[in-house]
Coordinates of C-alpha atoms in Angstrom, one line a residue:
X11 CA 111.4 102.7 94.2
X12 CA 114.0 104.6 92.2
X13 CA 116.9 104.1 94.3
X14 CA 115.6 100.0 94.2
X15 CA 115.1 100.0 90.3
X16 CA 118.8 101.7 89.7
X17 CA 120.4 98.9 92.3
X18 CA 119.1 96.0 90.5
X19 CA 119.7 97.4 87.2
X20 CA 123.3 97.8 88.6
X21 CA 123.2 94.0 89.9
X22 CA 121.7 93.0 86.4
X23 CA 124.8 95.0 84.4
X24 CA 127.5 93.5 87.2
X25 CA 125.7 89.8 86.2
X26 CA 125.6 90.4 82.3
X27 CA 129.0 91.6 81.5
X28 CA 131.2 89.6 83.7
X29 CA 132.1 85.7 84.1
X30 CA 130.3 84.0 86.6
X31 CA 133.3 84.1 89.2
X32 CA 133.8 87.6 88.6
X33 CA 130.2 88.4 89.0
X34 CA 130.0 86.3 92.2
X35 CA 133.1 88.4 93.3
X36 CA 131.6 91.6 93.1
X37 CA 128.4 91.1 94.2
X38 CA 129.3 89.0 97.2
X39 CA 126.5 86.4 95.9
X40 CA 127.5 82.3 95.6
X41 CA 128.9 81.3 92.5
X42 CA 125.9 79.1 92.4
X43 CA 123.4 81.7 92.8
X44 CA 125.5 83.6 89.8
X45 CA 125.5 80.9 87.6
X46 CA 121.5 80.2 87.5
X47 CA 121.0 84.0 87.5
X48 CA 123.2 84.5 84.3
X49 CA 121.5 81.8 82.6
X50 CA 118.4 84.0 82.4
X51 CA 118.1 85.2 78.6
X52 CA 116.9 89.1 79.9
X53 CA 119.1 91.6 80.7
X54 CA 116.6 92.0 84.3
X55 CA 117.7 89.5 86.2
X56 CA 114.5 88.1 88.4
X57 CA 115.3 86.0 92.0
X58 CA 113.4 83.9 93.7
X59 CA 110.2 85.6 95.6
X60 CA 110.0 88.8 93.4
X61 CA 106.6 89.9 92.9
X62 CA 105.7 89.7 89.1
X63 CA 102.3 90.7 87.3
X64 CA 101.3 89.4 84.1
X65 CA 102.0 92.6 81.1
X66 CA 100.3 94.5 81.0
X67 CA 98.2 94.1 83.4
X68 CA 96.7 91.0 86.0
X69 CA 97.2 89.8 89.4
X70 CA 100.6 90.0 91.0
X71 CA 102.4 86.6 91.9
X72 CA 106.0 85.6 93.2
X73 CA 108.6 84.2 91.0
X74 CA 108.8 80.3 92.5
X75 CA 110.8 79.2 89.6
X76 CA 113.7 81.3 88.3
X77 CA 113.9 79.7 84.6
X78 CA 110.1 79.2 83.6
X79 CA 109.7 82.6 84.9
X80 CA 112.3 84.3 83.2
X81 CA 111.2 82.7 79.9
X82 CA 107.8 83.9 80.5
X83 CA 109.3 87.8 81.0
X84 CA 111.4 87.2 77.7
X85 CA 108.3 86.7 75.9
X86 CA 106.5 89.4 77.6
X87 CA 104.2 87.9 79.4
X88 CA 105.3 89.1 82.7
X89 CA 106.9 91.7 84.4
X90 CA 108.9 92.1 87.7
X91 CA 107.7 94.8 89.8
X92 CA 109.0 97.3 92.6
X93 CA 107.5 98.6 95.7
X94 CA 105.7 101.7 96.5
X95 CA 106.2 102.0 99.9
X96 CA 102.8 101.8 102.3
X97 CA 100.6 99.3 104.6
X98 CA 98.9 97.5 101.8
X99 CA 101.7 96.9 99.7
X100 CA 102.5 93.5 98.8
X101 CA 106.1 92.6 100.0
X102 CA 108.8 90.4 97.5
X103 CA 109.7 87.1 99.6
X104 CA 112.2 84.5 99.7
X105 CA 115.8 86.0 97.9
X106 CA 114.3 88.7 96.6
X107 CA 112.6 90.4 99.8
X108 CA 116.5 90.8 100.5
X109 CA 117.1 93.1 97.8
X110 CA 113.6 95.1 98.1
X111 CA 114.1 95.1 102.7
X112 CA 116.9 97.9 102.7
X113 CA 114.0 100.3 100.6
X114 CA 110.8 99.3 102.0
X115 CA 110.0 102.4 105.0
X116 CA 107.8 100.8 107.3
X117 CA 106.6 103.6 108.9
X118 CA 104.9 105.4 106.1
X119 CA 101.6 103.7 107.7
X120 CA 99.7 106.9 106.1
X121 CA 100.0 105.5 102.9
X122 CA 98.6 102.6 101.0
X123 CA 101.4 101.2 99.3
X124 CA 101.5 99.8 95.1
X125 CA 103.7 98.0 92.9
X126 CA 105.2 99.3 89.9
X127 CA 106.5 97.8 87.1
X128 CA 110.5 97.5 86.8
X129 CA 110.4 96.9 83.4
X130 CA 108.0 98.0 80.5
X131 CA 107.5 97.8 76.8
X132 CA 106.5 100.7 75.0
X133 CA 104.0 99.7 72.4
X134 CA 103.0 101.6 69.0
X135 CA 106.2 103.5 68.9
X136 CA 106.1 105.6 65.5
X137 CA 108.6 108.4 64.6
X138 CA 109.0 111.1 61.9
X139 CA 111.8 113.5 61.6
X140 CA 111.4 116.9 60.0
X141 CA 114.5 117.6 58.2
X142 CA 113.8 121.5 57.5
X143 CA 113.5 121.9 61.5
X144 CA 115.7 119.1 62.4
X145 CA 112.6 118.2 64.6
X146 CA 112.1 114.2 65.8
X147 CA 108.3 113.7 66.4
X148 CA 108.6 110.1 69.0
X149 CA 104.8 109.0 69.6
X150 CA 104.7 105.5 71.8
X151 CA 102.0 104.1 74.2
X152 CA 103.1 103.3 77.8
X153 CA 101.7 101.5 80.8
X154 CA 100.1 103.4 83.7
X155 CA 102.7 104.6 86.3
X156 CA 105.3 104.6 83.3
X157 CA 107.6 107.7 82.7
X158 CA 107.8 108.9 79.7
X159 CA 110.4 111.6 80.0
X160 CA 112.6 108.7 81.6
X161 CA 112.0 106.6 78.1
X162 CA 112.7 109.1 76.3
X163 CA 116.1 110.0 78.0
X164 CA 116.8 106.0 77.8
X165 CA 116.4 106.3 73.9
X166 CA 118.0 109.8 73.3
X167 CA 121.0 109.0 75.8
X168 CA 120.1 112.6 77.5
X169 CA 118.7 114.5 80.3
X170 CA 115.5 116.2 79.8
X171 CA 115.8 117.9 83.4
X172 CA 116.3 122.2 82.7
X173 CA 119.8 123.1 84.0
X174 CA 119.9 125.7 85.8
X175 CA 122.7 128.2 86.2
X176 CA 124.0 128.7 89.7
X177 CA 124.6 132.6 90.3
X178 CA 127.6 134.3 91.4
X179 CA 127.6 136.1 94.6

């Protein structure tokens, strides 16, 4: 899911801040394809056959309409989701099943499978900042299957991972 999510952020970035035949260029995708993709006003870019779910929560579908549903995500009334590997899961189709294939491990038939949700909106985000400890307090409401360390290193441009010191031998 991870390695999925960062390739189509990637994709989304090449689409966003190039021209059209640059973009087409890069990604090896029609000009065509490029054009109708940047038209979408969310920085996600969704393709045809991606497996959506109404935010934030209801009963997954499949993009058939690239505009209509990219309208509906910039309202936030959708989201584009990501596979959990497993038997159960619900595979992308169409365009999209192309970009999901190359992650999807078919023979993790021990598992169930999910979807999780590419994109999210944090709700009820409140902050307060304690100037004689220099201490930010961030409180916010996420989804189920949501990370919030990951949102907060989004927001804080950091990692929150512990470095650890390698030791010389």
């Amino acid at each position: 899911y991870n390695k999925w999510l960062a390739q189509r952020v990637k994709l989304s970035s090449i689409i966003s801040s190039n021209n059209v035949p640059q973009a087409a260029k890069k990604l090896d995708y029609p000009e065509a394809l490029v054009e109708v993709l940047a038209k979408q006003p969310q920085f996600f870019k969704l393709f045809i056959g991606e497996v959506i779910t109404p935010y934030p929560y209801g009963k997954e579908s499949y993009v058939k309409e690239m505009q209509a549903s990219s309208l509906s995500f910039e309202k936030k009334q959708i989201a584009p989701t990501g596979l959990l590997c497993g038997t159960t899961a619900t595979r992308a189709k169409s365009d999209a099943y192309y970009l999901e294939e190359a992650y999807d491990d078919t023979e993790l038939t021990s598992l169930k499978g999910d979807r999780r949700f590419a994109w999210i909106w944090p709700k009820e985000v409140e902050t307060s900042y304690e100037s004689n400890s220099k201490k930010l307090t961030v409180e916010f409401y996420l989804p189920k299957g949501s990370y919030a360390t990951t949102f907060l290193e989004e927001i804080g441009k950091f990692s929150l991972k512990v470095k650890t010191e390698k030791t010389k031998s």
